[in-house]
Amino acid sequence: MTRPPMQNGDFAPGSVGDVFRLIRAGVATSRSSLARVSGLAPSTISLRVDALVRLGLVSEGGDEHSRGGRRARLLGVSRSAGYVAGMDVGANHVQLALADLTGTLLVVEGIPVAIEEGPDAAADHLWNALTALIARQDLDPELLLGLAVGLPAPIEHQTGRVVLPSFMPSWHNADLPGLFSRYTDIPVLIENDANLLALAERSEASPELDQLLAVKLGTRIGCGILSAGRLHRGVGGAAGEISHTSVDGESTISCVCGTPNCLESVASGGAIAARLAAQGYDVRTAADVVELGRSGDAVVVEVLRNAGTSIGGVLATIVNFFNPRDVVLGGTMSASSPLVAAIRAELYQRCLPLVAEDLEVRAARRPSDAGVRGACQLILEEVLAPSRIDRLARELDAVPAAGR
Ligand SMILES: [Zn+2]
């Protein structure tokens, strides 16, 4: 079996953190299989596993048959060592979730949105909702290890600052990590929502093979990129911002980008809703548009098809450039059949044969909670990063344990 790709900082191969990475990825589940996969001596593996057990991160239990016919104790990520939180903030919805250290979601909850009140009030609202959820789940608040928040906006990766969000201009330069630090000192990461969709779609078996574009079709349009299983954010965090490309068609909403008739102002859920509302239809949100599209109304279907053609045209250019295996469609508007059919048709028609041959355009696997799943994965990578586990192990060694 291949080793999962390295991530998050420098660490020594074969360190405590590296061994934990192999256990987390399910690559090796016993001391003997860890020795086999890592190439480390069994005595070294024992030291590493003992450190992980003392840190409370790994539990030993159950048996598995080893190759020699002897029974080996199964190693797994401890479910009681802590948990993380993920939030997916959209223009019209917010989802909260808690996940254990294996990434299994413990609970997902939708709450009313409060983004109009600005980032300061929203952070307050979101933190209160999170602590109430933790209390209702009967979890120890001290064991919350980290939080990741997805937003439909470009995010400056180094600082987590929001940059020129088209959905809510008052959020420009919002420093959510700073705002959350009023309540907590746990790590708080802010991430673009399409990047979280991409993480949620990463394959479990062989992530290093993922070449994937995740297209978030919501009130706005965003795109996350997985290259060899890793998020590609670009230098400033703006990679995947496809939505401000100029397209045929006329904008129905204003956009901060300044490009005339950009894709978002012509073909996003928000733009389609505005176009249909101007024609007398009773629609406000992207969800209203999807619902209306199901009626089969010829005018509505035509508007959805035109938007899909615009989106497919822009996607064709980047698909030809990037040559991905998967184009994953998520977000509220990905439930609209006429829109998705038009995107697929345009994409396949305009892709090079070599690119189209292995291309799969598909729906997100579990679109209903993809954002919070991606958020929980992102923060788990941060708080369980090998370099961080190595630091915890060094701190543990610095304090002599009783009886050692
Ligand atoms: Zn724009």
mmCIF file of C-alpha atoms and ligand atoms in Angstrom:
data_model
loop_
_atom_site.group_PDB
_atom_site.id
_atom_site.type_symbol
_atom_site.label_atom_id
_atom_site.label_comp_id
_atom_site.label_asym_id
_atom_site.label_seq_id
_atom_site.Cartn_x
_atom_site.Cartn_y
_atom_site.Cartn_z
ATOM 1 C CA MET A 1 0.000 0.000 0.000
ATOM 2 C CA THR A 2 1.248 3.513 -0.795
ATOM 3 C CA ARG A 3 1.927 6.065 1.901
ATOM 4 C CA PRO A 4 -0.474 9.036 2.101
ATOM 5 C CA PRO A 5 0.945 12.383 0.926
ATOM 6 C CA MET A 6 2.924 14.525 3.370
ATOM 7 C CA GLN A 7 1.181 17.597 4.634
ATOM 8 C CA ASN A 8 1.367 20.487 7.084
ATOM 9 C CA GLY A 9 4.911 21.365 7.866
ATOM 10 C CA ASP A 10 8.176 19.640 8.406
ATOM 11 C CA PHE A 11 8.531 16.510 10.460
ATOM 12 C CA ALA A 12 10.939 13.623 10.529
ATOM 13 C CA PRO A 13 9.825 10.456 8.729
ATOM 14 C CA GLY A 14 9.392 7.775 11.373
ATOM 15 C CA SER A 15 8.655 10.314 14.131
ATOM 16 C CA VAL A 16 5.734 9.962 16.571
ATOM 17 C CA GLY A 17 3.674 12.278 14.366
ATOM 18 C CA ASP A 18 4.544 10.307 11.234
ATOM 19 C CA VAL A 19 3.500 7.016 12.868
ATOM 20 C CA PHE A 20 0.232 8.648 13.975
ATOM 21 C CA ARG A 21 -0.331 9.753 10.369
ATOM 22 C CA LEU A 22 -0.099 6.127 9.213
ATOM 23 C CA ILE A 23 -2.587 5.014 11.885
ATOM 24 C CA ARG A 24 -5.001 7.871 11.038
ATOM 25 C CA ALA A 25 -4.887 7.061 7.337
ATOM 26 C CA GLY A 26 -5.706 3.411 8.123
ATOM 27 C CA VAL A 27 -2.503 2.367 6.341
ATOM 28 C CA ALA A 28 -1.361 0.293 9.318
ATOM 29 C CA THR A 29 -3.468 -0.867 12.257
ATOM 30 C CA SER A 30 -1.074 -2.954 14.345
ATOM 31 C CA ARG A 31 2.490 -2.613 15.629
ATOM 32 C CA SER A 32 3.724 -5.247 13.198
ATOM 33 C CA SER A 33 2.036 -3.664 10.169
ATOM 34 C CA LEU A 34 3.394 -0.250 11.213
ATOM 35 C CA ALA A 35 6.910 -1.699 11.289
ATOM 36 C CA ARG A 36 6.368 -3.258 7.859
ATOM 37 C CA VAL A 37 4.963 -0.068 6.248
ATOM 38 C CA SER A 38 7.372 2.405 7.876
ATOM 39 C CA GLY A 39 10.519 0.283 7.727
ATOM 40 C CA LEU A 40 11.189 1.150 11.396
ATOM 41 C CA ALA A 41 12.434 -1.424 13.898
ATOM 42 C CA PRO A 42 9.679 -3.026 16.033
ATOM 43 C CA SER A 43 11.325 -1.571 19.160
ATOM 44 C CA THR A 44 11.125 1.948 17.674
ATOM 45 C CA ILE A 45 7.474 1.410 16.702
ATOM 46 C CA SER A 46 6.752 0.348 20.289
ATOM 47 C CA LEU A 47 8.248 3.605 21.627
ATOM 48 C CA ARG A 48 6.219 5.656 19.119
ATOM 49 C CA VAL A 49 2.946 3.856 19.846
ATOM 50 C CA ASP A 50 3.513 4.089 23.615
ATOM 51 C CA ALA A 51 3.944 7.879 23.253
ATOM 52 C CA LEU A 52 0.713 8.112 21.227
ATOM 53 C CA VAL A 53 -1.164 6.046 23.827
ATOM 54 C CA ARG A 54 0.203 8.269 26.619
ATOM 55 C CA LEU A 55 -0.904 11.366 24.653
ATOM 56 C CA GLY A 56 -4.377 9.809 24.564
ATOM 57 C CA LEU A 57 -4.447 9.898 20.753
ATOM 58 C CA VAL A 58 -4.329 6.171 20.066
ATOM 59 C CA SER A 59 -6.189 3.333 21.725
ATOM 60 C CA GLU A 60 -5.341 -0.347 21.532
ATOM 61 C CA GLY A 61 -8.103 -2.872 21.543
ATOM 62 C CA GLY A 62 -9.556 -5.852 19.729
ATOM 63 C CA ASP A 63 -7.407 -8.294 17.840
ATOM 64 C CA GLU A 64 -6.427 -8.830 14.256
ATOM 65 C CA HIS A 65 -4.771 -11.892 12.795
ATOM 66 C CA SER A 66 -1.181 -11.117 11.962
ATOM 67 C CA ARG A 67 0.632 -12.835 9.111
ATOM 68 C CA GLY A 68 2.328 -15.343 11.386
ATOM 69 C CA GLY A 69 -1.025 -16.539 12.709
ATOM 70 C CA ARG A 70 -0.433 -14.774 16.042
ATOM 71 C CA ARG A 71 -2.973 -12.241 17.142
ATOM 72 C CA ALA A 72 -1.992 -8.548 17.066
ATOM 73 C CA ARG A 73 -3.731 -5.789 18.987
ATOM 74 C CA LEU A 74 -5.562 -3.310 16.769
ATOM 75 C CA LEU A 75 -4.505 0.328 16.917
ATOM 76 C CA GLY A 76 -6.951 3.130 16.232
ATOM 77 C CA VAL A 77 -7.393 6.850 16.698
ATOM 78 C CA SER A 78 -8.939 7.381 20.114
ATOM 79 C CA ARG A 79 -12.450 8.767 19.850
ATOM 80 C CA SER A 80 -12.325 10.238 23.351
ATOM 81 C CA ALA A 81 -9.184 12.375 22.950
ATOM 82 C CA GLY A 82 -11.134 15.356 21.661
ATOM 83 C CA TYR A 83 -13.227 16.648 18.791
ATOM 84 C CA VAL A 84 -13.267 19.493 16.269
ATOM 85 C CA ALA A 85 -15.924 21.837 14.881
ATOM 86 C CA GLY A 86 -16.720 22.905 11.313
ATOM 87 C CA MET A 87 -18.971 25.713 10.082
ATOM 88 C CA ASP A 88 -20.252 26.358 6.569
ATOM 89 C CA VAL A 89 -21.472 29.929 6.213
ATOM 90 C CA GLY A 90 -23.483 30.683 3.072
ATOM 91 C CA ALA A 91 -25.442 33.713 1.931
ATOM 92 C CA ASN A 92 -28.678 32.106 3.133
ATOM 93 C CA HIS A 93 -27.667 29.330 5.516
ATOM 94 C CA VAL A 94 -25.178 28.298 8.178
ATOM 95 C CA GLN A 95 -24.370 24.697 9.080
ATOM 96 C CA LEU A 96 -22.454 23.659 12.186
ATOM 97 C CA ALA A 97 -20.924 20.236 12.788
ATOM 98 C CA LEU A 98 -18.801 18.437 15.347
ATOM 99 C CA ALA A 99 -16.510 15.554 14.381
ATOM 100 C CA ASP A 100 -14.379 13.122 16.359
ATOM 101 C CA LEU A 101 -10.671 12.709 15.620
ATOM 102 C CA THR A 102 -11.355 10.110 12.931
ATOM 103 C CA GLY A 103 -13.381 12.725 11.018
ATOM 104 C CA THR A 104 -16.707 11.010 11.704
ATOM 105 C CA LEU A 105 -19.410 13.648 12.091
ATOM 106 C CA LEU A 106 -21.065 13.510 15.527
ATOM 107 C CA VAL A 107 -23.800 16.044 14.760
ATOM 108 C CA VAL A 108 -24.795 18.475 11.991
ATOM 109 C CA GLU A 109 -27.122 21.389 12.633
ATOM 110 C CA GLY A 110 -28.503 24.250 10.543
ATOM 111 C CA ILE A 111 -28.957 27.644 12.174
ATOM 112 C CA PRO A 112 -30.455 30.941 10.964
ATOM 113 C CA VAL A 113 -27.965 33.123 9.139
ATOM 114 C CA ALA A 114 -26.784 36.424 10.585
ATOM 115 C CA ILE A 115 -24.232 37.605 8.022
ATOM 116 C CA GLU A 116 -26.102 40.859 7.273
ATOM 117 C CA GLU A 117 -25.194 42.081 10.736
ATOM 118 C CA GLY A 118 -21.505 42.076 9.782
ATOM 119 C CA PRO A 119 -18.606 39.858 10.854
ATOM 120 C CA ASP A 120 -18.418 41.081 14.455
ATOM 121 C CA ALA A 121 -22.006 40.173 15.326
ATOM 122 C CA ALA A 122 -21.850 37.031 13.168
ATOM 123 C CA ALA A 123 -18.788 35.696 15.043
ATOM 124 C CA ASP A 124 -20.612 36.268 18.335
ATOM 125 C CA HIS A 125 -23.750 34.533 17.001
ATOM 126 C CA LEU A 126 -21.755 31.595 15.571
ATOM 127 C CA TRP A 127 -19.704 31.049 18.740
ATOM 128 C CA ASN A 128 -22.832 31.061 20.908
ATOM 129 C CA ALA A 129 -24.509 28.566 18.577
ATOM 130 C CA LEU A 130 -21.421 26.331 18.714
ATOM 131 C CA THR A 131 -21.136 26.338 22.517
ATOM 132 C CA ALA A 132 -24.883 25.621 22.800
ATOM 133 C CA LEU A 133 -24.500 22.673 20.409
ATOM 134 C CA ILE A 134 -21.541 21.320 22.418
ATOM 135 C CA ALA A 135 -23.601 21.578 25.626
ATOM 136 C CA ARG A 136 -26.578 19.791 24.029
ATOM 137 C CA GLN A 137 -24.252 16.999 22.872
ATOM 138 C CA ASP A 138 -23.001 16.638 26.451
ATOM 139 C CA LEU A 139 -19.382 17.098 25.309
ATOM 140 C CA ASP A 140 -16.584 18.585 27.399
ATOM 141 C CA PRO A 141 -15.929 22.105 26.005
ATOM 142 C CA GLU A 142 -12.274 21.721 27.055
ATOM 143 C CA LEU A 143 -11.850 18.902 24.500
ATOM 144 C CA LEU A 144 -12.742 21.093 21.495
ATOM 145 C CA LEU A 145 -9.377 21.131 19.675
ATOM 146 C CA GLY A 146 -10.044 23.462 16.750
ATOM 147 C CA LEU A 147 -12.550 25.134 14.442
ATOM 148 C CA ALA A 148 -12.665 25.708 10.675
ATOM 149 C CA VAL A 149 -15.122 28.073 9.009
ATOM 150 C CA GLY A 150 -16.005 28.056 5.303
ATOM 151 C CA LEU A 151 -17.133 31.263 3.570
ATOM 152 C CA PRO A 152 -18.229 31.934 -0.036
ATOM 153 C CA ALA A 153 -15.401 34.417 -0.560
ATOM 154 C CA PRO A 154 -11.701 34.605 -1.420
ATOM 155 C CA ILE A 155 -9.666 34.081 1.753
ATOM 156 C CA GLU A 156 -6.092 35.294 2.215
ATOM 157 C CA HIS A 157 -4.551 31.997 3.264
ATOM 158 C CA GLN A 158 -1.774 33.291 5.540
ATOM 159 C CA THR A 159 -4.076 35.428 7.707
ATOM 160 C CA GLY A 160 -7.573 33.987 7.175
ATOM 161 C CA ARG A 161 -8.798 37.442 6.159
ATOM 162 C CA VAL A 162 -11.784 37.773 3.820
ATOM 163 C CA VAL A 163 -10.904 39.600 0.592
ATOM 164 C CA LEU A 164 -13.521 41.488 -1.453
ATOM 165 C CA PRO A 165 -16.472 39.114 -0.960
ATOM 166 C CA SER A 166 -19.037 39.714 -3.677
ATOM 167 C CA PHE A 167 -21.877 38.464 -1.465
ATOM 168 C CA MET A 168 -21.459 40.912 1.423
ATOM 169 C CA PRO A 169 -19.193 43.953 0.925
ATOM 170 C CA SER A 170 -19.129 44.776 4.680
ATOM 171 C CA TRP A 171 -17.135 41.560 5.223
ATOM 172 C CA HIS A 172 -14.129 42.854 3.248
ATOM 173 C CA ASN A 173 -10.994 42.427 5.367
ATOM 174 C CA ALA A 174 -12.969 40.654 8.133
ATOM 175 C CA ASP A 175 -10.541 38.996 10.575
ATOM 176 C CA LEU A 176 -12.596 36.051 11.848
ATOM 177 C CA PRO A 177 -9.659 34.323 13.603
ATOM 178 C CA GLY A 178 -9.154 37.583 15.513
ATOM 179 C CA LEU A 179 -12.866 37.867 16.317
ATOM 180 C CA PHE A 180 -13.080 34.247 17.545
ATOM 181 C CA SER A 181 -9.985 34.796 19.716
ATOM 182 C CA ARG A 182 -12.253 36.868 21.997
ATOM 183 C CA TYR A 183 -13.817 33.539 23.072
ATOM 184 C CA THR A 184 -11.206 30.844 22.588
ATOM 185 C CA ASP A 185 -7.506 30.151 22.081
ATOM 186 C CA ILE A 186 -7.990 27.011 19.970
ATOM 187 C CA PRO A 187 -6.769 27.164 16.322
ATOM 188 C CA VAL A 188 -9.409 28.759 14.063
ATOM 189 C CA LEU A 189 -9.018 28.415 10.286
ATOM 190 C CA ILE A 190 -11.021 30.309 7.676
ATOM 191 C CA GLU A 191 -11.318 28.710 4.230
ATOM 192 C CA ASN A 192 -13.057 29.305 0.921
ATOM 193 C CA ASP A 193 -16.207 27.156 0.717
ATOM 194 C CA ALA A 194 -15.314 25.603 -2.662
ATOM 195 C CA ASN A 195 -11.965 24.483 -1.203
ATOM 196 C CA LEU A 196 -13.904 22.741 1.581
ATOM 197 C CA LEU A 197 -16.096 21.019 -1.022
ATOM 198 C CA ALA A 198 -12.899 19.788 -2.709
ATOM 199 C CA LEU A 199 -11.563 18.410 0.599
ATOM 200 C CA ALA A 200 -14.874 16.663 1.273
ATOM 201 C CA GLU A 201 -14.569 14.949 -2.123
ATOM 202 C CA ARG A 202 -10.992 13.766 -1.609
ATOM 203 C CA SER A 203 -10.825 10.008 -1.988
ATOM 204 C CA GLU A 204 -10.061 8.011 1.142
ATOM 205 C CA ALA A 205 -8.265 5.134 -0.555
ATOM 206 C CA SER A 206 -5.682 6.998 -2.630
ATOM 207 C CA PRO A 207 -5.901 10.792 -2.182
ATOM 208 C CA GLU A 208 -2.505 11.249 -3.825
ATOM 209 C CA LEU A 209 -4.139 10.354 -7.158
ATOM 210 C CA ASP A 210 -6.860 13.042 -6.920
ATOM 211 C CA GLN A 211 -6.865 15.620 -9.719
ATOM 212 C CA LEU A 212 -10.143 17.333 -9.035
ATOM 213 C CA LEU A 213 -12.061 20.569 -9.558
ATOM 214 C CA ALA A 214 -14.887 21.171 -7.083
ATOM 215 C CA VAL A 215 -17.363 23.727 -8.393
ATOM 216 C CA LYS A 216 -19.600 25.317 -5.784
ATOM 217 C CA LEU A 217 -22.795 26.522 -7.435
ATOM 218 C CA GLY A 218 -24.640 28.530 -4.826
ATOM 219 C CA THR A 219 -25.701 32.146 -4.570
ATOM 220 C CA ARG A 220 -22.239 32.749 -6.041
ATOM 221 C CA ILE A 221 -19.839 30.498 -7.982
ATOM 222 C CA GLY A 222 -16.535 29.208 -6.629
ATOM 223 C CA CYS A 223 -14.015 26.533 -7.542
ATOM 224 C CA GLY A 224 -11.634 24.494 -5.384
ATOM 225 C CA ILE A 225 -8.635 22.643 -6.831
ATOM 226 C CA LEU A 226 -7.095 19.388 -5.629
ATOM 227 C CA SER A 227 -3.798 18.630 -7.338
ATOM 228 C CA ALA A 228 -2.274 15.247 -6.382
ATOM 229 C CA GLY A 229 -4.636 15.218 -3.404
ATOM 230 C CA ARG A 230 -3.581 18.590 -2.030
ATOM 231 C CA LEU A 231 -5.454 21.878 -2.081
ATOM 232 C CA HIS A 232 -3.958 24.317 -4.558
ATOM 233 C CA ARG A 233 -4.611 27.796 -3.147
ATOM 234 C CA GLY A 234 -2.139 29.831 -5.179
ATOM 235 C CA VAL A 235 0.155 32.478 -3.707
ATOM 236 C CA GLY A 236 -2.518 34.636 -2.096
ATOM 237 C CA GLY A 237 -5.388 32.142 -1.755
ATOM 238 C CA ALA A 238 -7.278 33.250 -4.871
ATOM 239 C CA ALA A 239 -6.732 30.122 -7.017
ATOM 240 C CA GLY A 240 -10.036 28.880 -8.435
ATOM 241 C CA GLU A 241 -11.704 32.288 -8.552
ATOM 242 C CA ILE A 242 -13.251 31.526 -11.941
ATOM 243 C CA SER A 243 -16.402 33.516 -11.392
ATOM 244 C CA HIS A 244 -15.158 36.911 -12.547
ATOM 245 C CA THR A 245 -14.351 35.819 -16.087
ATOM 246 C CA SER A 246 -16.251 37.874 -18.666
ATOM 247 C CA VAL A 247 -18.943 35.827 -20.469
ATOM 248 C CA ASP A 248 -21.653 36.331 -23.091
ATOM 249 C CA GLY A 249 -24.931 37.392 -21.551
ATOM 250 C CA GLU A 250 -25.950 40.311 -19.409
ATOM 251 C CA SER A 251 -25.362 40.741 -15.704
ATOM 252 C CA THR A 252 -28.418 41.032 -13.455
ATOM 253 C CA ILE A 253 -26.580 41.768 -10.208
ATOM 254 C CA SER A 254 -23.682 44.072 -9.433
ATOM 255 C CA CYS A 255 -20.285 42.568 -8.654
ATOM 256 C CA VAL A 256 -17.268 43.979 -6.849
ATOM 257 C CA CYS A 257 -14.825 42.693 -9.508
ATOM 258 C CA GLY A 258 -15.456 45.455 -12.052
ATOM 259 C CA THR A 259 -15.382 43.025 -15.018
ATOM 260 C CA PRO A 260 -18.394 43.678 -17.241
ATOM 261 C CA ASN A 261 -20.769 40.684 -17.362
ATOM 262 C CA CYS A 262 -18.638 38.421 -15.188
ATOM 263 C CA LEU A 263 -19.790 34.800 -14.803
ATOM 264 C CA GLU A 264 -21.060 35.375 -11.276
ATOM 265 C CA SER A 265 -23.166 38.407 -12.191
ATOM 266 C CA VAL A 266 -24.650 36.545 -15.193
ATOM 267 C CA ALA A 267 -25.019 32.878 -14.171
ATOM 268 C CA SER A 268 -24.801 32.423 -10.379
ATOM 269 C CA GLY A 269 -27.827 31.398 -8.318
ATOM 270 C CA GLY A 270 -28.115 35.006 -7.154
ATOM 271 C CA ALA A 271 -27.986 36.312 -10.741
ATOM 272 C CA ILE A 272 -30.562 33.776 -11.988
ATOM 273 C CA ALA A 273 -32.890 34.653 -9.100
ATOM 274 C CA ALA A 274 -32.586 38.358 -9.952
ATOM 275 C CA ARG A 275 -33.256 37.680 -13.657
ATOM 276 C CA LEU A 276 -36.388 35.636 -12.910
ATOM 277 C CA ALA A 277 -37.611 38.123 -10.282
ATOM 278 C CA ALA A 278 -37.304 40.903 -12.879
ATOM 279 C CA GLN A 279 -39.564 38.812 -15.132
ATOM 280 C CA GLY A 280 -42.206 38.642 -12.423
ATOM 281 C CA TYR A 281 -41.382 35.283 -10.796
ATOM 282 C CA ASP A 282 -41.577 35.029 -7.002
ATOM 283 C CA VAL A 283 -37.973 33.985 -6.305
ATOM 284 C CA ARG A 284 -35.367 35.323 -3.887
ATOM 285 C CA THR A 285 -32.775 32.623 -3.174
ATOM 286 C CA ALA A 286 -30.868 29.972 -5.124
ATOM 287 C CA ALA A 287 -33.102 27.340 -3.466
ATOM 288 C CA ASP A 288 -36.193 29.148 -4.818
ATOM 289 C CA VAL A 289 -34.667 28.992 -8.318
ATOM 290 C CA VAL A 290 -34.048 25.220 -8.087
ATOM 291 C CA GLU A 291 -37.615 24.683 -6.896
ATOM 292 C CA LEU A 292 -39.041 26.848 -9.692
ATOM 293 C CA GLY A 293 -36.904 24.988 -12.265
ATOM 294 C CA ARG A 294 -38.653 21.749 -11.284
ATOM 295 C CA SER A 295 -41.978 23.169 -12.498
ATOM 296 C CA GLY A 296 -40.770 22.809 -16.103
ATOM 297 C CA ASP A 297 -41.775 26.402 -16.947
ATOM 298 C CA ALA A 298 -40.239 27.015 -20.388
ATOM 299 C CA VAL A 299 -38.923 30.503 -19.584
ATOM 300 C CA VAL A 300 -37.297 29.322 -16.341
ATOM 301 C CA VAL A 301 -35.713 26.280 -18.017
ATOM 302 C CA GLU A 302 -34.323 28.506 -20.783
ATOM 303 C CA VAL A 303 -32.763 30.874 -18.225
ATOM 304 C CA LEU A 304 -31.214 27.894 -16.380
ATOM 305 C CA ARG A 305 -29.872 26.403 -19.650
ATOM 306 C CA ASN A 306 -28.273 29.677 -20.682
ATOM 307 C CA ALA A 307 -26.616 30.006 -17.282
ATOM 308 C CA GLY A 308 -25.361 26.399 -17.511
ATOM 309 C CA THR A 309 -23.892 27.075 -20.956
ATOM 310 C CA SER A 310 -22.014 30.103 -19.592
ATOM 311 C CA ILE A 311 -20.670 28.112 -16.625
ATOM 312 C CA GLY A 312 -19.736 25.135 -18.835
ATOM 313 C CA GLY A 313 -17.880 27.440 -21.232
ATOM 314 C CA VAL A 314 -15.689 28.898 -18.478
ATOM 315 C CA LEU A 315 -15.137 25.445 -16.978
ATOM 316 C CA ALA A 316 -14.078 24.037 -20.376
ATOM 317 C CA THR A 317 -11.156 26.463 -20.495
ATOM 318 C CA ILE A 318 -9.837 25.523 -17.057
ATOM 319 C CA VAL A 319 -10.555 21.807 -17.565
ATOM 320 C CA ASN A 320 -8.486 21.850 -20.768
ATOM 321 C CA PHE A 321 -5.741 23.672 -18.862
ATOM 322 C CA PHE A 322 -5.770 21.488 -15.720
ATOM 323 C CA ASN A 323 -6.823 18.090 -17.175
ATOM 324 C CA PRO A 324 -8.601 16.841 -14.019
ATOM 325 C CA ARG A 325 -10.150 13.384 -13.571
ATOM 326 C CA ASP A 326 -13.173 14.739 -11.676
ATOM 327 C CA VAL A 327 -15.276 17.856 -11.973
ATOM 328 C CA VAL A 328 -17.535 17.751 -8.916
ATOM 329 C CA LEU A 329 -20.617 19.950 -8.826
ATOM 330 C CA GLY A 330 -21.910 20.994 -5.394
ATOM 331 C CA GLY A 331 -23.890 23.778 -3.779
ATOM 332 C CA THR A 332 -27.606 24.531 -3.892
ATOM 333 C CA MET A 333 -27.762 25.116 -7.667
ATOM 334 C CA SER A 334 -26.184 21.711 -8.415
ATOM 335 C CA ALA A 335 -29.628 20.231 -7.681
ATOM 336 C CA SER A 336 -31.015 21.951 -10.799
ATOM 337 C CA SER A 337 -31.215 19.373 -13.598
ATOM 338 C CA PRO A 338 -31.518 21.842 -16.528
ATOM 339 C CA LEU A 339 -28.509 23.820 -15.251
ATOM 340 C CA VAL A 340 -26.332 20.735 -14.698
ATOM 341 C CA ALA A 341 -27.309 19.201 -18.074
ATOM 342 C CA ALA A 342 -26.273 22.394 -19.865
ATOM 343 C CA ILE A 343 -22.958 22.568 -17.959
ATOM 344 C CA ARG A 344 -22.141 18.947 -18.898
ATOM 345 C CA ALA A 345 -23.114 19.408 -22.547
ATOM 346 C CA GLU A 346 -21.008 22.548 -22.970
ATOM 347 C CA LEU A 347 -18.071 21.067 -21.071
ATOM 348 C CA TYR A 348 -17.855 17.825 -23.055
ATOM 349 C CA GLN A 349 -18.398 19.638 -26.338
ATOM 350 C CA ARG A 350 -15.547 22.073 -25.738
ATOM 351 C CA CYS A 351 -13.000 19.771 -24.076
ATOM 352 C CA LEU A 352 -10.077 18.312 -25.982
ATOM 353 C CA PRO A 353 -10.607 14.588 -26.728
ATOM 354 C CA LEU A 354 -7.567 13.687 -24.597
ATOM 355 C CA VAL A 355 -9.045 15.645 -21.686
ATOM 356 C CA ALA A 356 -12.633 14.391 -22.126
ATOM 357 C CA GLU A 357 -11.522 10.727 -22.306
ATOM 358 C CA ASP A 358 -10.886 10.342 -18.563
ATOM 359 C CA LEU A 359 -13.107 13.176 -17.367
ATOM 360 C CA GLU A 360 -15.955 12.490 -14.986
ATOM 361 C CA VAL A 361 -18.431 15.308 -14.355
ATOM 362 C CA ARG A 362 -20.401 14.260 -11.312
ATOM 363 C CA ALA A 363 -22.473 15.451 -8.375
ATOM 364 C CA ALA A 364 -20.876 15.790 -4.945
ATOM 365 C CA ARG A 365 -21.205 12.533 -2.987
ATOM 366 C CA ARG A 366 -23.053 14.014 0.007
ATOM 367 C CA PRO A 367 -23.804 17.612 -0.949
ATOM 368 C CA SER A 368 -26.033 18.277 2.076
ATOM 369 C CA ASP A 369 -23.128 18.369 4.555
ATOM 370 C CA ALA A 370 -20.073 18.594 2.255
ATOM 371 C CA GLY A 371 -19.023 22.037 3.546
ATOM 372 C CA VAL A 372 -18.880 21.060 7.222
ATOM 373 C CA ARG A 373 -17.235 17.706 6.408
ATOM 374 C CA GLY A 374 -14.518 19.547 4.483
ATOM 375 C CA ALA A 375 -14.156 22.040 7.354
ATOM 376 C CA CYS A 376 -13.715 19.259 9.910
ATOM 377 C CA GLN A 377 -11.108 17.557 7.696
ATOM 378 C CA LEU A 378 -9.194 20.814 7.301
ATOM 379 C CA ILE A 379 -9.003 21.512 11.033
ATOM 380 C CA LEU A 380 -8.129 17.869 11.795
ATOM 381 C CA GLU A 381 -5.155 18.157 9.413
ATOM 382 C CA GLU A 382 -4.085 21.221 11.381
ATOM 383 C CA VAL A 383 -4.500 19.965 14.957
ATOM 384 C CA LEU A 384 -3.260 16.425 14.155
ATOM 385 C CA ALA A 385 -0.413 17.541 11.869
ATOM 386 C CA PRO A 386 2.669 15.333 12.398
ATOM 387 C CA SER A 387 4.793 18.373 13.344
ATOM 388 C CA ARG A 388 2.292 19.295 16.078
ATOM 389 C CA ILE A 389 2.080 15.719 17.396
ATOM 390 C CA ASP A 390 5.895 15.607 17.488
ATOM 391 C CA ARG A 391 5.896 18.798 19.580
ATOM 392 C CA LEU A 392 3.332 17.319 22.010
ATOM 393 C CA ALA A 393 5.452 14.167 22.278
ATOM 394 C CA ARG A 394 8.582 16.207 23.066
ATOM 395 C CA GLU A 395 6.662 18.126 25.752
ATOM 396 C CA LEU A 396 5.460 14.814 27.186
ATOM 397 C CA ASP A 397 9.036 13.506 27.348
ATOM 398 C CA ALA A 398 10.221 16.685 29.058
ATOM 399 C CA VAL A 399 7.934 15.947 32.033
ATOM 400 C CA PRO A 400 9.079 12.791 33.859
ATOM 401 C CA ALA A 401 6.069 10.540 34.351
ATOM 402 C CA ALA A 402 5.544 9.014 37.802
ATOM 403 C CA GLY A 403 7.013 5.521 38.089
ATOM 404 C CA ARG A 404 9.144 5.723 34.960
HETATM 405 ZN ZN ZN B 1 -17.513 39.616 -10.772
#
